[in-house]
Short mmCIF file of C-alpha atoms in Angstrom, two decimals:
data_model
loop_
_atom_site.label_atom_id
_atom_site.label_comp_id
_atom_site.label_asym_id
_atom_site.label_seq_id
_atom_site.Cartn_x
_atom_site.Cartn_y
_atom_site.Cartn_z
CA MET K 6 5.67 -5.60 -11.10
CA ASP K 7 1.88 -5.53 -10.78
CA ALA K 8 -0.61 -8.28 -11.70
CA ALA K 9 -0.61 -7.40 -15.42
CA ALA K 10 3.19 -7.36 -15.62
CA LEU K 11 3.41 -10.69 -13.78
CA ASN K 12 0.85 -12.31 -16.11
CA ALA K 13 2.85 -11.10 -19.11
CA PHE K 14 6.01 -12.52 -17.50
CA LEU K 15 4.26 -15.90 -16.98
CA ALA K 16 3.14 -16.04 -20.61
CA ARG K 17 6.68 -15.26 -21.79
CA GLU K 18 8.76 -17.42 -19.45
CA PHE K 19 6.42 -20.22 -18.32
CA ALA K 20 4.48 -20.82 -21.51
CA PRO K 21 3.51 -24.45 -20.76
CA VAL K 22 1.66 -23.56 -17.55
CA ALA K 23 0.78 -19.91 -18.16
CA LYS K 24 -2.62 -20.78 -19.66
CA GLU K 25 -3.83 -22.33 -16.41
CA LEU K 26 -2.46 -19.63 -14.08
CA THR K 27 -3.67 -16.06 -13.48
CA VAL K 28 -2.30 -13.49 -11.06
CA LEU K 29 -5.43 -11.89 -9.62
CA GLU K 30 -3.75 -9.33 -7.43
CA ALA K 31 -0.24 -8.35 -6.39
CA ASP K 32 0.78 -5.61 -4.01
CA LEU K 33 2.88 -5.07 -0.90
CA THR K 34 0.45 -7.06 1.24
CA GLY K 35 0.66 -10.20 -0.89
CA LEU K 36 -0.28 -11.96 -4.10
CA ARG K 37 -3.23 -14.08 -5.19
CA LEU K 38 -2.68 -16.65 -7.94
CA ALA K 39 -5.55 -18.69 -9.48
CA LEU K 40 -5.15 -22.18 -10.93
CA GLU K 41 -7.71 -23.53 -13.37
CA VAL K 42 -7.75 -27.22 -12.46
CA GLY K 43 -7.68 -29.66 -15.39
CA PRO K 44 -7.25 -33.42 -15.82
CA GLN K 45 -3.45 -33.06 -15.72
CA HIS K 46 -3.69 -31.93 -12.06
CA LEU K 47 -5.68 -34.89 -10.77
CA ARG K 48 -4.51 -38.11 -9.16
CA PRO K 49 -6.33 -41.42 -8.91
CA GLY K 50 -9.49 -40.85 -6.92
CA GLY K 51 -10.22 -37.53 -8.62
CA THR K 52 -8.58 -35.10 -6.20
CA VAL K 53 -5.87 -32.53 -7.02
CA SER K 54 -2.40 -34.10 -6.81
CA GLY K 55 0.24 -33.12 -4.28
CA PRO K 56 2.74 -31.99 -6.95
CA SER K 57 0.08 -29.68 -8.43
CA LEU K 58 -0.54 -28.03 -5.04
CA PHE K 59 3.20 -27.83 -4.40
CA GLY K 60 3.76 -26.25 -7.83
CA LEU K 61 1.03 -23.69 -7.27
CA ALA K 62 2.48 -22.64 -3.91
CA ASP K 63 6.00 -22.52 -5.33
CA ILE K 64 5.16 -20.28 -8.25
CA ALA K 65 2.96 -18.01 -6.10
CA VAL K 66 5.91 -17.22 -3.80
CA TYR K 67 8.24 -16.88 -6.79
CA LEU K 68 5.92 -14.29 -8.36
CA ALA K 69 5.52 -12.50 -5.02
CA ILE K 70 9.32 -12.11 -4.94
CA LEU K 71 9.43 -10.86 -8.55
CA SER K 72 6.68 -8.37 -7.78
CA ARG K 73 9.12 -6.79 -5.34
CA ILE K 74 12.52 -7.14 -6.99
CA GLY K 75 11.54 -7.19 -10.69
CA PRO K 76 12.25 -9.84 -13.35
CA ARG K 77 15.99 -9.96 -12.68
CA ALA K 78 17.83 -13.24 -12.39
CA LEU K 79 16.38 -16.52 -11.20
CA ALA K 80 15.54 -17.04 -7.57
CA VAL K 81 15.82 -20.72 -6.58
CA THR K 82 13.64 -22.67 -4.12
CA VAL K 83 15.85 -24.16 -1.41
CA ASN K 84 13.26 -25.43 1.05
CA CYS K 85 9.53 -26.07 1.29
CA SER K 86 7.27 -27.39 4.00
CA ILE K 87 3.70 -28.11 3.05
CA ASP K 88 0.64 -29.38 4.91
CA PHE K 89 -2.18 -31.02 2.99
CA MET K 90 -5.26 -30.44 5.10
CA ARG K 91 -8.36 -31.08 2.99
CA LYS K 92 -9.05 -32.67 -0.38
CA PRO K 93 -10.09 -30.19 -3.04
CA ALA K 94 -12.81 -31.53 -5.32
CA ALA K 95 -11.88 -32.25 -8.94
CA GLY K 96 -13.80 -29.64 -10.89
CA VAL K 97 -13.12 -26.63 -8.73
CA GLY K 98 -10.65 -23.77 -9.17
CA LEU K 99 -7.93 -23.06 -6.62
CA VAL K 100 -6.48 -19.76 -5.41
CA ALA K 101 -3.14 -19.41 -3.62
CA HIS K 102 -2.72 -16.48 -1.23
CA ALA K 103 1.00 -15.78 -0.81
CA LYS K 104 2.71 -13.39 1.59
CA LEU K 105 6.39 -12.52 1.79
CA LEU K 106 7.50 -12.73 5.41
CA LYS K 107 11.11 -11.89 4.67
CA LEU K 108 12.93 -10.41 1.70
CA GLY K 109 16.58 -10.37 2.73
CA ARG K 110 19.75 -9.95 0.75
CA VAL K 111 20.37 -13.70 0.48
CA LEU K 112 17.08 -15.41 1.40
CA ALA K 113 13.36 -14.77 0.99
CA VAL K 114 10.62 -16.57 2.93
CA GLY K 115 7.01 -16.75 1.83
CA ASP K 116 3.87 -18.24 3.30
CA VAL K 117 0.97 -19.59 1.24
CA LEU K 118 -2.59 -20.69 1.92
CA ILE K 119 -4.42 -22.48 -0.89
CA TYR K 120 -8.20 -22.20 -1.04
CA ALA K 121 -10.71 -24.10 -3.18
CA GLN K 122 -13.76 -22.32 -4.56
CA GLY K 123 -16.70 -22.78 -2.28
CA LEU K 124 -14.71 -24.03 0.70
CA GLY K 125 -14.05 -21.61 3.56
CA ALA K 126 -11.11 -23.42 5.12
CA PRO K 127 -7.77 -23.76 3.28
CA VAL K 128 -6.93 -27.04 1.52
CA ALA K 129 -3.17 -26.62 1.96
CA ARG K 130 -0.55 -24.46 3.67
CA ALA K 131 3.02 -24.07 2.52
CA SER K 132 6.11 -22.07 3.36
CA MET K 133 8.92 -21.68 0.87
CA THR K 134 12.47 -20.38 1.22
CA TYR K 135 14.14 -18.94 -1.86
CA SER K 136 17.81 -18.24 -2.36
CA LEU K 137 18.22 -14.91 -4.13
CA PRO K 138 20.83 -14.43 -6.83
CA GLN K 139 23.72 -12.36 -5.54
CA GLY K 140 24.18 -9.08 -7.40
CA GLU K 141 27.07 -8.59 -9.72
CA MET L 23 4.83 -56.43 -2.00
CA ASP L 24 8.22 -56.74 -3.67
CA ALA L 25 9.62 -54.65 -6.56
CA ALA L 26 7.77 -56.65 -9.24
CA ALA L 27 4.42 -56.41 -7.42
CA LEU L 28 4.90 -52.65 -6.89
CA ASN L 29 5.72 -52.07 -10.56
CA ALA L 30 2.58 -53.97 -11.52
CA PHE L 31 0.60 -51.85 -9.05
CA LEU L 32 2.05 -48.66 -10.61
CA ALA L 33 1.09 -49.78 -14.12
CA ARG L 34 -2.44 -50.54 -12.98
CA GLU L 35 -3.20 -47.59 -10.72
CA PHE L 36 -0.89 -44.80 -11.91
CA ALA L 37 -0.95 -45.41 -15.66
CA PRO L 38 -0.07 -41.84 -16.69
CA VAL L 39 3.26 -41.84 -14.82
CA ALA L 40 4.03 -45.57 -14.61
CA LYS L 41 6.05 -45.51 -17.84
CA GLU L 42 8.64 -43.15 -16.37
CA LEU L 43 8.92 -44.83 -12.95
CA THR L 44 10.58 -48.14 -11.99
CA VAL L 45 10.91 -49.68 -8.55
CA LEU L 46 14.47 -51.04 -8.53
CA GLU L 47 14.41 -52.61 -5.11
CA ALA L 48 12.04 -52.89 -2.15
CA ASP L 49 12.66 -54.65 1.14
CA LEU L 50 12.53 -53.98 4.86
CA THR L 51 15.54 -51.65 4.69
CA GLY L 52 13.98 -49.34 2.11
CA LEU L 53 12.94 -48.75 -1.48
CA ARG L 54 14.69 -47.36 -4.55
CA LEU L 55 12.58 -45.74 -7.26
CA ALA L 56 14.03 -44.57 -10.60
CA LEU L 57 12.62 -41.68 -12.65
CA GLU L 58 13.40 -41.39 -16.34
CA VAL L 59 13.56 -37.63 -16.79
CA GLY L 60 11.76 -36.24 -19.85
CA PRO L 61 10.85 -32.78 -21.16
CA GLN L 62 7.70 -32.76 -19.00
CA HIS L 63 9.90 -32.69 -15.85
CA LEU L 64 11.99 -29.66 -16.77
CA ARG L 65 11.56 -26.02 -15.90
CA PRO L 66 12.92 -22.98 -17.70
CA GLY L 67 16.69 -23.17 -17.56
CA GLY L 68 16.73 -26.91 -18.26
CA THR L 69 16.82 -28.29 -14.72
CA VAL L 70 14.33 -30.72 -13.17
CA SER L 71 11.35 -28.87 -11.69
CA GLY L 72 10.51 -28.77 -8.01
CA PRO L 73 7.10 -30.42 -8.48
CA SER L 74 8.81 -33.33 -10.30
CA LEU L 75 11.24 -33.88 -7.42
CA PHE L 76 8.40 -33.54 -4.91
CA GLY L 77 6.29 -36.05 -6.84
CA LEU L 78 9.14 -38.54 -7.02
CA ALA L 79 9.75 -38.35 -3.26
CA ASP L 80 6.03 -38.59 -2.53
CA ILE L 81 5.43 -41.70 -4.58
CA ALA L 82 8.61 -43.37 -3.30
CA VAL L 83 7.37 -43.14 0.29
CA TYR L 84 3.86 -44.19 -0.75
CA LEU L 85 5.27 -47.32 -2.39
CA ALA L 86 7.49 -48.01 0.62
CA ILE L 87 4.35 -48.01 2.77
CA LEU L 88 2.49 -50.30 0.36
CA SER L 89 5.46 -52.68 0.30
CA ARG L 90 4.78 -53.18 4.01
CA ILE L 91 1.00 -53.06 4.35
CA GLY L 92 -0.09 -54.23 0.88
CA PRO L 93 -2.31 -52.51 -1.69
CA ARG L 94 -5.13 -51.85 0.75
CA ALA L 95 -6.84 -48.52 0.91
CA LEU L 96 -5.31 -45.16 0.10
CA ALA L 97 -2.76 -43.59 2.37
CA VAL L 98 -2.80 -39.79 2.14
CA THR L 99 0.15 -37.37 2.35
CA VAL L 100 -0.46 -34.91 5.19
CA ASN L 101 2.92 -33.18 5.40
CA CYS L 102 6.14 -32.83 3.45
CA SER L 103 9.35 -30.95 4.03
CA ILE L 104 11.82 -30.88 1.19
CA ASP L 105 15.28 -29.38 0.69
CA PHE L 106 16.54 -28.69 -2.82
CA MET L 107 20.32 -28.86 -2.57
CA ARG L 108 21.78 -29.21 -6.04
CA LYS L 109 20.47 -28.80 -9.58
CA PRO L 110 20.19 -32.09 -11.46
CA ALA L 111 21.21 -31.79 -15.11
CA ALA L 112 18.48 -32.15 -17.73
CA GLY L 113 19.34 -35.41 -19.45
CA VAL L 114 20.14 -37.51 -16.43
CA GLY L 115 18.06 -40.14 -14.61
CA LEU L 116 17.13 -39.75 -10.93
CA VAL L 117 16.84 -42.36 -8.20
CA ALA L 118 14.96 -41.83 -4.93
CA HIS L 119 16.11 -43.82 -1.90
CA ALA L 120 13.22 -44.00 0.59
CA LYS L 121 13.22 -45.35 4.13
CA LEU L 122 10.30 -45.79 6.48
CA LEU L 123 11.21 -44.34 9.86
CA LYS L 124 7.82 -45.04 11.40
CA LEU L 125 4.88 -47.19 10.47
CA GLY L 126 2.32 -46.59 13.18
CA ARG L 127 -1.36 -47.30 13.38
CA VAL L 128 -2.38 -43.79 12.31
CA LEU L 129 0.74 -42.19 10.80
CA ALA L 130 3.75 -43.27 8.75
CA VAL L 131 6.93 -41.20 8.32
CA GLY L 132 9.41 -41.71 5.50
CA ASP L 133 12.71 -40.13 4.58
CA VAL L 134 13.98 -39.75 1.00
CA LEU L 135 17.25 -38.82 -0.63
CA ILE L 136 17.19 -38.19 -4.39
CA TYR L 137 20.36 -38.84 -6.37
CA ALA L 138 21.21 -37.95 -9.99
CA GLN L 139 23.24 -40.35 -12.10
CA GLY L 140 26.90 -39.47 -11.95
CA LEU L 141 26.61 -37.16 -8.92
CA GLY L 142 27.77 -38.50 -5.56
CA ALA L 143 25.91 -36.02 -3.35
CA PRO L 144 22.09 -35.98 -3.20
CA VAL L 145 20.17 -33.34 -5.19
CA ALA L 146 17.25 -33.26 -2.77
CA ARG L 147 16.10 -34.52 0.62
CA ALA L 148 12.50 -34.93 1.69
CA SER L 149 10.49 -36.28 4.58
CA MET L 150 6.84 -37.16 4.19
CA THR L 151 4.12 -37.96 6.71
CA TYR L 152 1.23 -40.14 5.58
CA SER L 153 -2.08 -40.64 7.31
CA LEU L 154 -3.06 -44.29 7.16
CA PRO L 155 -6.63 -45.34 6.52
CA GLN L 156 -8.30 -46.58 9.69
CA GLY L 157 -9.59 -50.12 9.52
CA GLU L 158 -13.26 -50.76 9.22
CA MET M 9 37.84 -30.16 14.42
CA ASP M 10 37.63 -33.67 15.85
CA ALA M 11 35.51 -34.86 18.79
CA ALA M 12 37.98 -33.61 21.42
CA ALA M 13 38.25 -30.16 19.83
CA LEU M 14 34.47 -29.90 19.56
CA ASN M 15 33.98 -30.87 23.22
CA ALA M 16 36.51 -28.21 24.23
CA PHE M 17 34.63 -25.70 22.05
CA LEU M 18 31.33 -26.64 23.74
CA ALA M 19 32.84 -26.18 27.21
CA ARG M 20 34.19 -22.76 26.26
CA GLU M 21 31.28 -21.31 24.27
CA PHE M 22 28.19 -23.14 25.52
CA ALA M 23 29.03 -23.47 29.19
CA PRO M 24 25.41 -23.74 30.42
CA VAL M 25 24.66 -26.87 28.37
CA ALA M 26 28.17 -28.30 27.83
CA LYS M 27 27.92 -30.51 30.91
CA GLU M 28 25.02 -32.51 29.49
CA LEU M 29 26.41 -32.84 25.94
CA THR M 30 29.27 -35.01 24.63
CA VAL M 31 30.51 -35.36 21.08
CA LEU M 32 31.15 -39.09 20.75
CA GLU M 33 32.50 -39.08 17.22
CA ALA M 34 33.05 -36.59 14.40
CA ASP M 35 34.45 -37.28 10.97
CA LEU M 36 33.58 -36.75 7.31
CA THR M 37 30.75 -39.29 7.48
CA GLY M 38 28.92 -37.53 10.31
CA LEU M 39 28.77 -36.66 13.99
CA ARG M 40 27.27 -38.35 17.04
CA LEU M 41 26.25 -36.16 19.99
CA ALA M 42 25.03 -37.62 23.30
CA LEU M 43 22.60 -35.86 25.64
CA GLU M 44 22.40 -36.85 29.29
CA VAL M 45 18.71 -36.34 30.02
CA GLY M 46 17.88 -34.55 33.27
CA PRO M 47 14.75 -33.11 34.90
CA GLN M 48 15.19 -29.86 32.92
CA HIS M 49 14.51 -31.77 29.67
CA LEU M 50 11.20 -33.33 30.70
CA ARG M 51 7.65 -32.16 30.13
CA PRO M 52 4.53 -33.08 32.06
CA GLY M 53 4.01 -36.82 31.67
CA GLY M 54 7.69 -37.59 32.07
CA THR M 55 8.81 -37.65 28.44
CA VAL M 56 11.57 -35.55 26.88
CA SER M 57 10.24 -32.16 25.73
CA GLY M 58 10.06 -31.05 22.11
CA PRO M 59 12.37 -28.06 22.67
CA SER M 60 14.99 -30.41 24.17
CA LEU M 61 14.90 -32.67 21.11
CA PHE M 62 14.94 -29.66 18.81
CA GLY M 63 17.93 -28.19 20.67
CA LEU M 64 19.85 -31.46 20.49
CA ALA M 65 19.31 -31.73 16.73
CA ASP M 66 20.21 -28.08 16.21
CA ILE M 67 23.50 -28.22 18.07
CA ALA M 68 24.44 -31.55 16.45
CA VAL M 69 24.22 -30.02 12.97
CA TYR M 70 25.98 -26.87 14.16
CA LEU M 71 28.90 -28.95 15.48
CA ALA M 72 28.96 -31.02 12.28
CA ILE M 73 29.42 -27.78 10.33
CA LEU M 74 32.17 -26.56 12.68
CA SER M 75 33.94 -29.92 12.37
CA ARG M 76 34.32 -29.07 8.68
CA ILE M 77 34.90 -25.31 8.59
CA GLY M 78 36.49 -24.74 12.01
CA PRO M 79 35.39 -22.42 14.85
CA ARG M 80 35.10 -19.34 12.65
CA ALA M 81 32.15 -17.03 12.86
CA LEU M 82 28.62 -17.96 13.82
CA ALA M 83 26.47 -20.04 11.52
CA VAL M 84 22.77 -19.30 12.04
CA THR M 85 19.80 -21.72 11.82
CA VAL M 86 17.35 -20.45 9.22
CA ASN M 87 15.00 -23.42 8.93
CA CYS M 88 14.16 -26.66 10.67
CA SER M 89 11.67 -29.41 10.05
CA ILE M 90 11.31 -32.04 12.72
CA ASP M 91 9.21 -35.19 13.12
CA PHE M 92 8.51 -36.56 16.59
CA MET M 93 7.94 -40.27 16.09
CA ARG M 94 8.24 -42.03 19.44
CA LYS M 95 8.30 -40.92 23.06
CA PRO M 96 11.68 -41.39 24.70
CA ALA M 97 11.44 -42.61 28.29
CA ALA M 98 12.45 -40.20 31.04
CA GLY M 99 15.59 -41.77 32.47
CA VAL M 100 17.32 -42.73 29.26
CA GLY M 101 20.17 -41.05 27.37
CA LEU M 102 19.74 -39.80 23.81
CA VAL M 103 22.20 -39.78 20.92
CA ALA M 104 21.83 -37.61 17.81
CA HIS M 105 23.36 -38.88 14.57
CA ALA M 106 23.94 -35.89 12.25
CA LYS M 107 25.04 -35.89 8.64
CA LEU M 108 25.88 -32.91 6.44
CA LEU M 109 24.08 -33.29 3.12
CA LYS M 110 25.31 -29.98 1.75
CA LEU M 111 28.05 -27.55 2.72
CA GLY M 112 27.77 -24.74 0.21
CA ARG M 113 29.16 -21.23 0.21
CA VAL M 114 25.98 -19.68 1.59
CA LEU M 115 23.90 -22.55 3.02
CA ALA M 116 24.51 -25.86 4.78
CA VAL M 117 21.91 -28.62 5.18
CA GLY M 118 22.12 -31.36 7.78
CA ASP M 119 20.00 -34.36 8.61
CA VAL M 120 19.61 -35.80 12.10
CA LEU M 121 18.17 -38.97 13.61
CA ILE M 122 17.79 -39.08 17.40
CA TYR M 123 17.96 -42.45 19.14
CA ALA M 124 17.14 -43.37 22.72
CA GLN M 125 19.22 -45.97 24.54
CA GLY M 126 17.67 -49.38 24.24
CA LEU M 127 15.28 -48.45 21.43
CA GLY M 128 16.15 -49.57 17.89
CA ALA M 129 13.95 -47.14 15.99
CA PRO M 130 14.63 -43.39 16.08
CA VAL M 131 12.54 -41.16 18.38
CA ALA M 132 12.86 -38.09 16.15
CA ARG M 133 14.11 -36.95 12.76
CA ALA M 134 15.13 -33.42 11.88
CA SER M 135 16.65 -31.49 9.03
CA MET M 136 18.24 -28.10 9.58
CA THR M 137 19.38 -25.39 7.18
CA TYR M 138 22.12 -23.05 8.33
CA SER M 139 23.14 -19.76 6.78
CA LEU M 140 26.91 -19.50 6.72
CA PRO M 141 28.68 -16.25 7.52
CA GLN M 142 30.03 -14.64 4.37
CA GLY M 143 33.78 -14.17 4.34
CA GLU M 144 35.34 -10.81 4.89
CA MET E 26 -11.51 -22.28 27.24
CA ASP E 27 -10.89 -18.52 27.19
CA ALA E 28 -7.66 -16.67 28.04
CA ALA E 29 -8.29 -16.78 31.81
CA ALA E 30 -9.05 -20.51 31.78
CA LEU E 31 -5.94 -21.20 29.69
CA ASN E 32 -3.72 -19.17 32.04
CA ALA E 33 -5.10 -21.14 34.99
CA PHE E 34 -4.42 -24.37 33.08
CA LEU E 35 -0.81 -23.25 32.42
CA ALA E 36 -0.24 -22.45 36.11
CA ARG E 37 -1.60 -25.85 37.12
CA GLU E 38 -0.02 -28.12 34.49
CA PHE E 39 3.09 -26.27 33.30
CA ALA E 40 4.25 -24.73 36.57
CA PRO E 41 7.94 -24.42 35.58
CA VAL E 42 7.24 -22.18 32.59
CA ALA E 43 3.86 -20.69 33.51
CA LYS E 44 5.46 -17.64 35.15
CA GLU E 45 7.00 -16.47 31.88
CA LEU E 46 3.96 -17.14 29.67
CA THR E 47 0.66 -15.24 29.41
CA VAL E 48 -2.28 -15.93 27.12
CA LEU E 49 -3.33 -12.45 26.01
CA GLU E 50 -6.30 -13.45 23.92
CA ALA E 51 -8.00 -16.64 22.74
CA ASP E 52 -11.04 -16.94 20.52
CA LEU E 53 -12.16 -18.66 17.33
CA THR E 54 -9.88 -16.49 15.20
CA GLY E 55 -6.70 -17.43 17.07
CA LEU E 56 -4.60 -17.09 20.19
CA ARG E 57 -1.88 -14.67 21.31
CA LEU E 58 0.71 -15.90 23.81
CA ALA E 59 3.33 -13.59 25.35
CA LEU E 60 6.78 -14.74 26.52
CA GLU E 61 8.74 -12.66 29.01
CA VAL E 62 12.30 -13.24 27.83
CA GLY E 63 14.85 -13.99 30.57
CA PRO E 64 18.47 -15.13 30.69
CA GLN E 65 17.39 -18.78 30.37
CA HIS E 66 16.11 -18.07 26.83
CA LEU E 67 19.31 -16.57 25.43
CA ARG E 68 22.13 -18.18 23.52
CA PRO E 69 25.71 -16.98 23.12
CA GLY E 70 25.62 -13.62 21.37
CA GLY E 71 22.62 -12.43 23.37
CA THR E 72 19.78 -13.42 21.06
CA VAL E 73 16.82 -15.65 21.90
CA SER E 74 17.67 -19.32 21.35
CA GLY E 75 16.04 -21.53 18.73
CA PRO E 76 14.63 -23.98 21.32
CA SER E 77 12.96 -21.06 23.12
CA LEU E 78 11.26 -19.87 19.92
CA PHE E 79 10.31 -23.46 19.06
CA GLY E 80 8.87 -23.99 22.55
CA LEU E 81 6.85 -20.77 22.37
CA ALA E 82 5.33 -21.75 19.01
CA ASP E 83 4.63 -25.28 20.21
CA ILE E 84 2.78 -24.26 23.35
CA ALA E 85 0.85 -21.54 21.50
CA VAL E 86 -0.64 -24.10 19.11
CA TYR E 87 -1.23 -26.54 21.96
CA LEU E 88 -3.22 -23.91 23.86
CA ALA E 89 -5.12 -22.95 20.69
CA ILE E 90 -6.22 -26.57 20.40
CA LEU E 91 -7.24 -26.74 24.08
CA SER E 92 -9.20 -23.51 23.69
CA ARG E 93 -11.38 -25.42 21.23
CA ILE E 94 -11.58 -28.95 22.63
CA GLY E 95 -11.11 -28.27 26.35
CA PRO E 96 -8.50 -29.66 28.77
CA ARG E 97 -9.13 -33.28 27.85
CA ALA E 98 -6.29 -35.67 27.21
CA LEU E 99 -2.88 -34.80 25.87
CA ALA E 100 -2.41 -33.78 22.25
CA VAL E 101 1.07 -34.65 20.99
CA THR E 102 3.26 -32.71 18.52
CA VAL E 103 4.13 -34.94 15.58
CA ASN E 104 5.71 -32.45 13.19
CA CYS E 105 7.03 -28.90 13.14
CA SER E 106 8.58 -26.73 10.47
CA ILE E 107 10.03 -23.44 11.59
CA ASP E 108 11.74 -20.52 9.84
CA PHE E 109 13.99 -18.22 11.81
CA MET E 110 13.88 -14.92 9.94
CA ARG E 111 15.21 -12.17 12.20
CA LYS E 112 17.14 -12.07 15.46
CA PRO E 113 15.07 -10.79 18.38
CA ALA E 114 17.04 -8.54 20.72
CA ALA E 115 17.80 -9.87 24.19
CA GLY E 116 15.73 -7.64 26.45
CA VAL E 117 12.51 -7.59 24.50
CA GLY E 118 9.26 -9.51 25.00
CA LEU E 119 7.89 -11.85 22.33
CA VAL E 120 4.31 -12.56 21.31
CA ALA E 121 3.22 -15.64 19.33
CA HIS E 122 0.11 -15.32 17.15
CA ALA E 123 -1.30 -18.81 16.55
CA LYS E 124 -4.12 -19.85 14.24
CA LEU E 125 -5.70 -23.26 13.87
CA LEU E 126 -5.92 -24.12 10.17
CA LYS E 127 -7.38 -27.57 10.76
CA LEU E 128 -9.00 -29.30 13.69
CA GLY E 129 -9.78 -32.79 12.46
CA ARG E 130 -10.68 -35.94 14.27
CA VAL E 131 -7.11 -37.28 14.21
CA LEU E 132 -4.87 -34.31 13.37
CA ALA E 133 -4.75 -30.59 14.06
CA VAL E 134 -2.59 -28.09 12.15
CA GLY E 135 -1.66 -24.66 13.46
CA ASP E 136 0.29 -21.76 12.07
CA VAL E 137 2.31 -19.32 14.21
CA LEU E 138 4.01 -15.99 13.67
CA ILE E 139 6.29 -14.74 16.46
CA TYR E 140 6.74 -10.99 16.86
CA ALA E 141 9.22 -9.06 19.01
CA GLN E 142 8.15 -5.85 20.71
CA GLY E 143 9.03 -2.87 18.58
CA LEU E 144 9.67 -4.84 15.40
CA GLY E 145 6.98 -4.81 12.71
CA ALA E 146 8.10 -7.91 10.81
CA PRO E 147 7.91 -11.37 12.41
CA VAL E 148 11.09 -12.94 13.87
CA ALA E 149 9.93 -16.51 13.22
CA ARG E 150 7.22 -18.54 11.52
CA ALA E 151 6.21 -22.06 12.46
CA SER E 152 3.62 -24.64 11.60
CA MET E 153 2.86 -27.53 13.92
CA THR E 154 0.90 -30.73 13.45
CA TYR E 155 -0.64 -32.34 16.52
CA SER E 156 -2.00 -35.83 16.85
CA LEU E 157 -5.23 -35.76 18.84
CA PRO E 158 -6.02 -38.42 21.41
CA GLN E 159 -8.67 -40.81 20.10
CA GLY E 160 -11.78 -40.91 22.22
CA GLU E 161 -12.55 -43.88 24.36
#
């Protein structure tokens, strides 16, 4: 699935969040997913909340897997480690850069860096392990 | 701060989510935080979303720190690792059991198990590292 | 497998490290594994090295899995997150307390706290995910 | 510190393991550290042990930090998450590619991919958080 197919998949299956997410690019080297930050993503103090950054990383790896195996059955997150390194400002868009490091028969592992517009260094880093549905 | 003081703090500082969260118990051995699961916490398929579980674990450790140091300045999450082990059903409340394993001068480390009502084994496990504000 | 069977397994399969490791207790609630700390476990400065603590946690969860499924085929570590919280002194024994949080068909998840003799608070915390060999 | 200075530092401060480790390259974009795999790194079954991969990642990030701040006081690992993705063969050298994602006043975060000679995809991925000694 390429960027257009993934955006159509988001609109169909993840309607509540599809409006704020856009796949910018998806190929064998990785996937870039943009988040338009709104008030629902902020925490007290005006910075982007941890769950919003976690959710962005999670869905970026999920889409990177689908871009390789197609919109089959549901892959399930089994593990995540995430480092919050800098505070993104409130009014600024975010882009997650995801790479698949492993796409095995049972498990997939992806790595994500999240960047904020206008900031050279990443605001967060995450790695996610997905359990892949076993074929029937 | 005891459970009542923490619930008042939640209502004051985290108004958008305070309605769904209740500190059940907070003492030196740990803290229990209940989440009333609503439609906003679900993902396609009807299970509780990863970001909702992450957010519950995160705030449980945050409150466990505040119960020890008081409502001073903001502690900041710097790292989280989380394992998703079982799928909680849609209509069922969750309770996070958080323990502080370390409360140092610079860093605090907490451990969380999340249970679903009516399920003996935990649905998720998380550990969080917080950076503590340095005194002025 | 109980503690005696696990110690015999260690002596047979992990000869190089079996001398320094002793399973103290193994039942459905968890497993306790003692490490006799020697010069090979220290790093410059005289504290126990990170790889030694990692290895202790790893083998404790591995043995906890074997205590439940028997000495079948090899389970393989796929993920670990570990927090180093306090520095154990050089001449002091360590004990890992491991608990299995999940023993599924494909994955097992265990949680470990490592204690040093004479210190009430844990020196390290780890969680490990193992991939289980699929039956033939 | 450049690669030559870091190799001299290893020989002086980490004598027991310095013989098997070589900094191949160190600059602002990252550091590459080679491990000559010997019998002491193997586990039953003939693959490189988890503690050996952990130790390689740990020291690679440590040296990446020193390359930027110089051989001052000791930085201490506070957290690691590591994914073991493929089994490196026994007789094959490993190279860790480390990047510093953050070098703050209190914490540093590094990311590592470990490659085995002759294998295009990484065998392991790790991220490490270090606590930096506070100046006097």
